[in-house]
Short mmCIF file of C-alpha atoms in Angstrom, two decimals:
data_model
loop_
_atom_site.label_atom_id
_atom_site.label_comp_id
_atom_site.label_asym_id
_atom_site.label_seq_id
_atom_site.Cartn_x
_atom_site.Cartn_y
_atom_site.Cartn_z
CA ASP S 28 46.83 -13.57 -61.56
CA ALA S 29 49.14 -14.28 -58.65
CA MET S 30 50.96 -11.16 -57.68
CA VAL S 31 52.56 -8.86 -55.14
CA ILE S 32 50.47 -5.81 -54.31
CA GLN S 33 51.63 -2.68 -52.56
CA ASN S 34 49.43 0.03 -51.14
CA PRO S 35 49.43 2.88 -51.44
CA ARG S 36 51.51 3.52 -54.56
CA TYR S 37 52.30 7.03 -53.37
CA GLN S 38 52.45 8.13 -49.75
CA VAL S 39 53.16 11.57 -48.37
CA THR S 40 53.93 11.95 -44.70
CA GLN S 41 55.22 14.69 -42.47
CA PHE S 42 58.60 14.75 -40.84
CA GLY S 43 58.37 12.67 -37.66
CA LYS S 44 54.85 11.37 -38.30
CA PRO S 45 54.64 7.56 -38.23
CA VAL S 46 53.71 5.89 -41.48
CA THR S 47 52.86 2.33 -42.49
CA LEU S 48 53.30 0.81 -45.92
CA SER S 49 51.45 -2.34 -46.89
CA CYS S 50 52.32 -5.36 -48.99
CA SER S 51 50.19 -8.37 -49.80
CA GLN S 52 50.80 -11.42 -51.95
CA THR S 53 48.69 -14.09 -53.55
CA LEU S 54 51.67 -16.33 -54.36
CA ASN S 55 51.60 -18.10 -51.00
CA HIS S 56 55.33 -17.59 -50.70
CA ASN S 57 57.14 -18.23 -47.43
CA VAL S 58 59.49 -15.28 -47.64
CA MET S 59 58.68 -11.58 -47.84
CA TYR S 60 61.27 -8.82 -48.19
CA TRP S 61 61.37 -5.06 -47.87
CA TYR S 62 63.86 -3.07 -49.90
CA GLN S 63 64.55 0.66 -49.86
CA GLN S 64 65.49 2.28 -53.16
CA LYS S 65 66.61 5.89 -53.14
CA SER S 66 66.66 7.92 -56.31
CA SER S 67 69.05 6.54 -58.93
CA GLN S 68 70.35 3.90 -56.53
CA ALA S 69 70.14 0.15 -56.23
CA PRO S 70 67.51 -1.42 -54.01
CA LYS S 71 68.86 -2.08 -50.54
CA LEU S 72 67.50 -4.86 -48.37
CA LEU S 73 66.05 -3.68 -45.06
CA PHE S 74 64.77 -6.99 -43.64
CA HIS S 75 62.88 -10.11 -44.50
CA TYR S 76 60.50 -12.60 -42.95
CA TYR S 77 60.92 -16.32 -43.46
CA ASP S 78 57.47 -17.44 -42.38
CA LYS S 79 57.21 -15.78 -38.99
CA ASP S 80 60.95 -15.46 -38.43
CA PHE S 81 62.12 -11.88 -38.73
CA ASN S 82 65.60 -11.22 -40.14
CA ASN S 83 66.94 -7.70 -39.85
CA GLU S 84 69.88 -6.45 -41.88
CA ALA S 85 72.68 -5.22 -39.64
CA ASP S 86 72.61 -1.67 -40.98
CA THR S 87 68.85 -1.16 -41.04
CA PRO S 88 68.00 1.77 -38.72
CA ASP S 89 65.85 1.09 -35.67
CA ASN S 90 63.39 3.60 -37.07
CA PHE S 91 62.25 0.87 -39.47
CA GLN S 92 60.09 -1.96 -38.19
CA SER S 93 58.07 -4.67 -39.84
CA ARG S 94 55.11 -6.89 -39.06
CA ARG S 95 53.83 -9.99 -40.76
CA PRO S 96 50.48 -10.96 -39.25
CA ASN S 97 49.91 -13.82 -41.70
CA THR S 98 51.38 -15.38 -44.83
CA SER S 99 49.74 -12.92 -47.17
CA PHE S 100 50.50 -9.58 -45.57
CA CYS S 101 53.60 -7.72 -44.49
CA PHE S 102 53.86 -4.14 -43.23
CA LEU S 103 56.70 -1.67 -43.08
CA ASP S 104 56.45 0.82 -40.23
CA ILE S 105 58.58 3.94 -40.15
CA ARG S 106 58.29 5.29 -36.64
CA SER S 107 59.66 8.79 -37.16
CA PRO S 108 60.32 9.48 -40.82
CA GLY S 109 63.12 11.84 -41.66
CA LEU S 110 63.78 13.62 -44.91
CA GLY S 111 66.42 11.00 -45.70
CA ASP S 112 63.78 8.27 -45.65
CA ALA S 113 62.13 9.56 -48.80
CA ALA S 114 62.49 6.70 -51.25
CA MET S 115 60.74 3.97 -53.17
CA TYR S 116 59.95 1.02 -50.93
CA LEU S 117 59.79 -2.31 -52.69
CA CYS S 118 58.20 -5.44 -51.34
CA ALA S 119 59.27 -8.79 -52.76
CA THR S 120 58.46 -12.44 -52.14
CA SER S 121 60.11 -15.73 -52.79
CA PRO S 122 59.13 -19.34 -52.19
CA GLY S 123 61.99 -19.93 -49.76
CA GLY S 124 63.01 -23.52 -49.23
CA LEU S 125 65.76 -25.64 -47.81
CA ALA S 126 69.09 -24.26 -46.74
CA GLY S 127 71.30 -23.92 -49.78
CA GLU S 128 68.43 -23.19 -52.13
CA ILE S 129 67.97 -19.87 -53.85
CA HIS S 130 64.94 -18.65 -55.65
CA GLU S 131 64.06 -15.65 -57.71
CA GLN S 132 62.21 -12.84 -56.04
CA TYR S 133 58.95 -11.38 -57.24
CA PHE S 134 58.60 -7.66 -56.75
CA GLY S 135 55.62 -5.45 -56.20
CA PRO S 136 55.27 -2.08 -57.98
CA GLY S 137 56.61 -0.17 -54.99
CA THR S 138 55.40 2.66 -52.78
CA ARG S 139 57.01 6.03 -53.31
CA LEU S 140 57.31 7.79 -49.97
CA THR S 141 57.64 11.56 -49.76
CA VAL S 142 58.51 13.22 -46.46
CA THR S 143 57.58 16.89 -46.09
CA ALA U 9 80.12 -10.61 -48.59
CA GLN U 10 78.93 -10.57 -52.15
CA SER U 11 78.99 -7.52 -54.38
CA VAL U 12 77.95 -6.57 -57.89
CA THR U 13 79.51 -4.00 -60.18
CA GLN U 14 77.79 -2.52 -63.19
CA PRO U 15 80.48 -0.34 -64.74
CA ASP U 16 78.21 1.62 -67.07
CA ILE U 17 75.84 4.10 -65.43
CA HIS U 18 74.28 5.14 -68.74
CA ILE U 19 74.28 3.49 -72.15
CA THR U 20 72.77 4.93 -75.31
CA VAL U 21 71.91 2.62 -78.17
CA SER U 22 70.14 3.21 -81.46
CA GLU U 23 66.89 1.37 -82.01
CA GLY U 24 67.59 -1.87 -83.83
CA ALA U 25 71.21 -2.02 -82.70
CA SER U 26 72.64 -4.72 -80.49
CA LEU U 27 73.08 -4.26 -76.75
CA GLU U 28 75.43 -5.55 -74.11
CA LEU U 29 75.20 -4.51 -70.47
CA ARG U 30 78.09 -5.47 -68.26
CA CYS U 31 77.94 -7.04 -64.83
CA ASN U 32 80.77 -8.29 -62.63
CA TYR U 33 80.21 -10.02 -59.35
CA SER U 34 82.23 -10.94 -56.32
CA TYR U 35 81.18 -13.99 -54.36
CA GLY U 36 83.15 -16.76 -52.76
CA ALA U 37 80.94 -19.67 -53.69
CA THR U 38 78.70 -20.54 -56.59
CA PRO U 39 76.84 -17.38 -57.49
CA TYR U 40 73.16 -17.18 -58.20
CA LEU U 41 72.77 -14.38 -60.71
CA PHE U 42 69.82 -12.36 -61.90
CA TRP U 43 68.99 -9.54 -64.25
CA TYR U 44 66.01 -7.34 -63.44
CA VAL U 45 64.52 -4.46 -65.40
CA GLN U 46 62.76 -1.46 -63.88
CA SER U 47 60.66 0.99 -65.83
CA PRO U 48 60.23 4.49 -64.35
CA GLY U 49 58.14 4.45 -61.20
CA GLN U 50 57.66 0.69 -61.34
CA GLY U 51 58.85 -2.36 -59.48
CA LEU U 52 61.44 -4.79 -60.75
CA GLN U 53 60.70 -7.45 -63.33
CA LEU U 54 62.90 -10.52 -63.68
CA LEU U 55 64.49 -10.86 -67.12
CA LEU U 56 66.50 -14.02 -66.51
CA LYS U 57 68.46 -15.96 -63.93
CA TYR U 58 71.41 -18.29 -63.67
CA PHE U 59 71.58 -20.98 -61.03
CA SER U 60 73.63 -23.73 -62.68
CA GLY U 61 74.03 -25.67 -65.91
CA ASP U 62 74.22 -24.06 -69.33
CA THR U 63 76.13 -20.81 -69.01
CA LEU U 64 74.08 -19.09 -71.71
CA VAL U 65 70.62 -18.38 -70.38
CA GLN U 66 67.64 -17.10 -72.26
CA GLY U 67 65.17 -14.70 -70.76
CA ILE U 68 62.06 -12.78 -71.60
CA LYS U 69 61.77 -10.01 -74.18
CA GLY U 70 64.56 -11.48 -76.30
CA PHE U 71 67.32 -11.00 -73.70
CA GLU U 72 70.08 -13.46 -72.95
CA ALA U 73 73.03 -13.50 -70.59
CA GLU U 74 76.23 -15.46 -70.41
CA PHE U 75 77.87 -16.58 -67.17
CA LYS U 76 81.66 -16.58 -67.34
CA ARG U 77 83.18 -17.85 -64.15
CA SER U 78 86.75 -17.06 -65.21
CA GLN U 79 85.82 -13.40 -65.66
CA SER U 80 83.28 -13.22 -62.80
CA SER U 81 80.87 -11.75 -65.30
CA PHE U 82 77.22 -12.12 -66.23
CA ASN U 83 76.66 -9.76 -69.14
CA LEU U 84 73.22 -9.14 -70.58
CA ARG U 85 72.72 -9.03 -74.33
CA LYS U 86 70.03 -8.39 -76.88
CA PRO U 87 70.59 -8.59 -80.63
CA SER U 88 68.19 -5.78 -81.57
CA VAL U 89 66.77 -3.27 -79.10
CA HIS U 90 63.32 -1.71 -79.27
CA TRP U 91 62.32 1.70 -77.95
CA SER U 92 60.33 -0.07 -75.22
CA ASP U 93 63.58 -1.47 -73.82
CA ALA U 94 64.49 1.95 -72.41
CA ALA U 95 64.63 1.37 -68.65
CA GLU U 96 66.95 0.78 -65.72
CA TYR U 97 68.66 -2.60 -65.65
CA PHE U 98 69.92 -4.20 -62.45
CA CYS U 99 72.22 -7.15 -62.07
CA ALA U 100 71.93 -8.99 -58.76
CA VAL U 101 73.57 -11.84 -56.92
CA GLY U 102 71.91 -14.07 -54.37
CA ALA U 103 73.55 -16.01 -51.58
CA SER U 104 72.45 -19.47 -50.70
CA ARG U 105 72.49 -19.55 -46.93
CA GLY U 106 69.13 -20.33 -45.48
CA GLY U 107 67.40 -20.26 -48.83
CA ALA U 108 65.81 -16.90 -48.14
CA ASP U 109 68.45 -14.21 -48.25
CA GLY U 110 67.85 -10.97 -50.02
CA LEU U 111 69.59 -10.04 -53.22
CA THR U 112 72.57 -7.77 -53.58
CA PHE U 113 72.07 -5.42 -56.49
CA GLY U 114 74.44 -3.47 -58.65
CA LYS U 115 73.85 0.24 -59.00
CA GLY U 116 72.07 -0.20 -62.29
CA THR U 117 72.58 0.81 -65.90
CA HIS U 118 70.22 3.33 -67.43
CA LEU U 119 69.48 2.37 -71.03
CA ILE U 120 68.54 5.12 -73.46
CA ILE U 121 67.25 4.22 -76.91
CA GLN U 122 67.85 6.65 -79.75
CA PRO U 123 65.38 6.66 -82.65
#
């Protein structure tokens, strides 16, 4: 089945220790997104890639970076995690398309990050 | 900028009863509207979407939603809930610039099902 896969499902890191979260997709979608969802809150978009073009949200901290080495994979790097970065991180994909189009997004199961 | 309001943080419904979850949006152009459901510790699953056309849209798991432009609403309904419907429900609006923008979510409504 075509899907969005996130690894690991649970990640524990230490305060200030860099961590990388992984997302892969078999949908061959052009667009990949990273959302941060803190406890009992709505998902908040951090950034997205349209093919190789990186689009950062204005209020995403510099501490968060992303890489997309190919169509299938996208990584979220947190350079120096703080306690406030503990959250569920959701990866999503969408087909993308022409300007003016909108498509639904397909979400992975998420990675729950704990910072100790 | 677009925004979504879900006025009810928690809703408790008896199993077998009908359900309506409220969603109001703010967006200057034609909105693209979605309802997602999230079970504990899981990602988001799309229930239904509205892009254009018929304002009553049918989704999975017996859910439907009605787009009312005059009220800027997109309420989710189900005629008879099941215990497995207990989850967090998010309404979201998508913009149309570039065809790839992220979604703006409401804060969610936590649905509790009473036996």
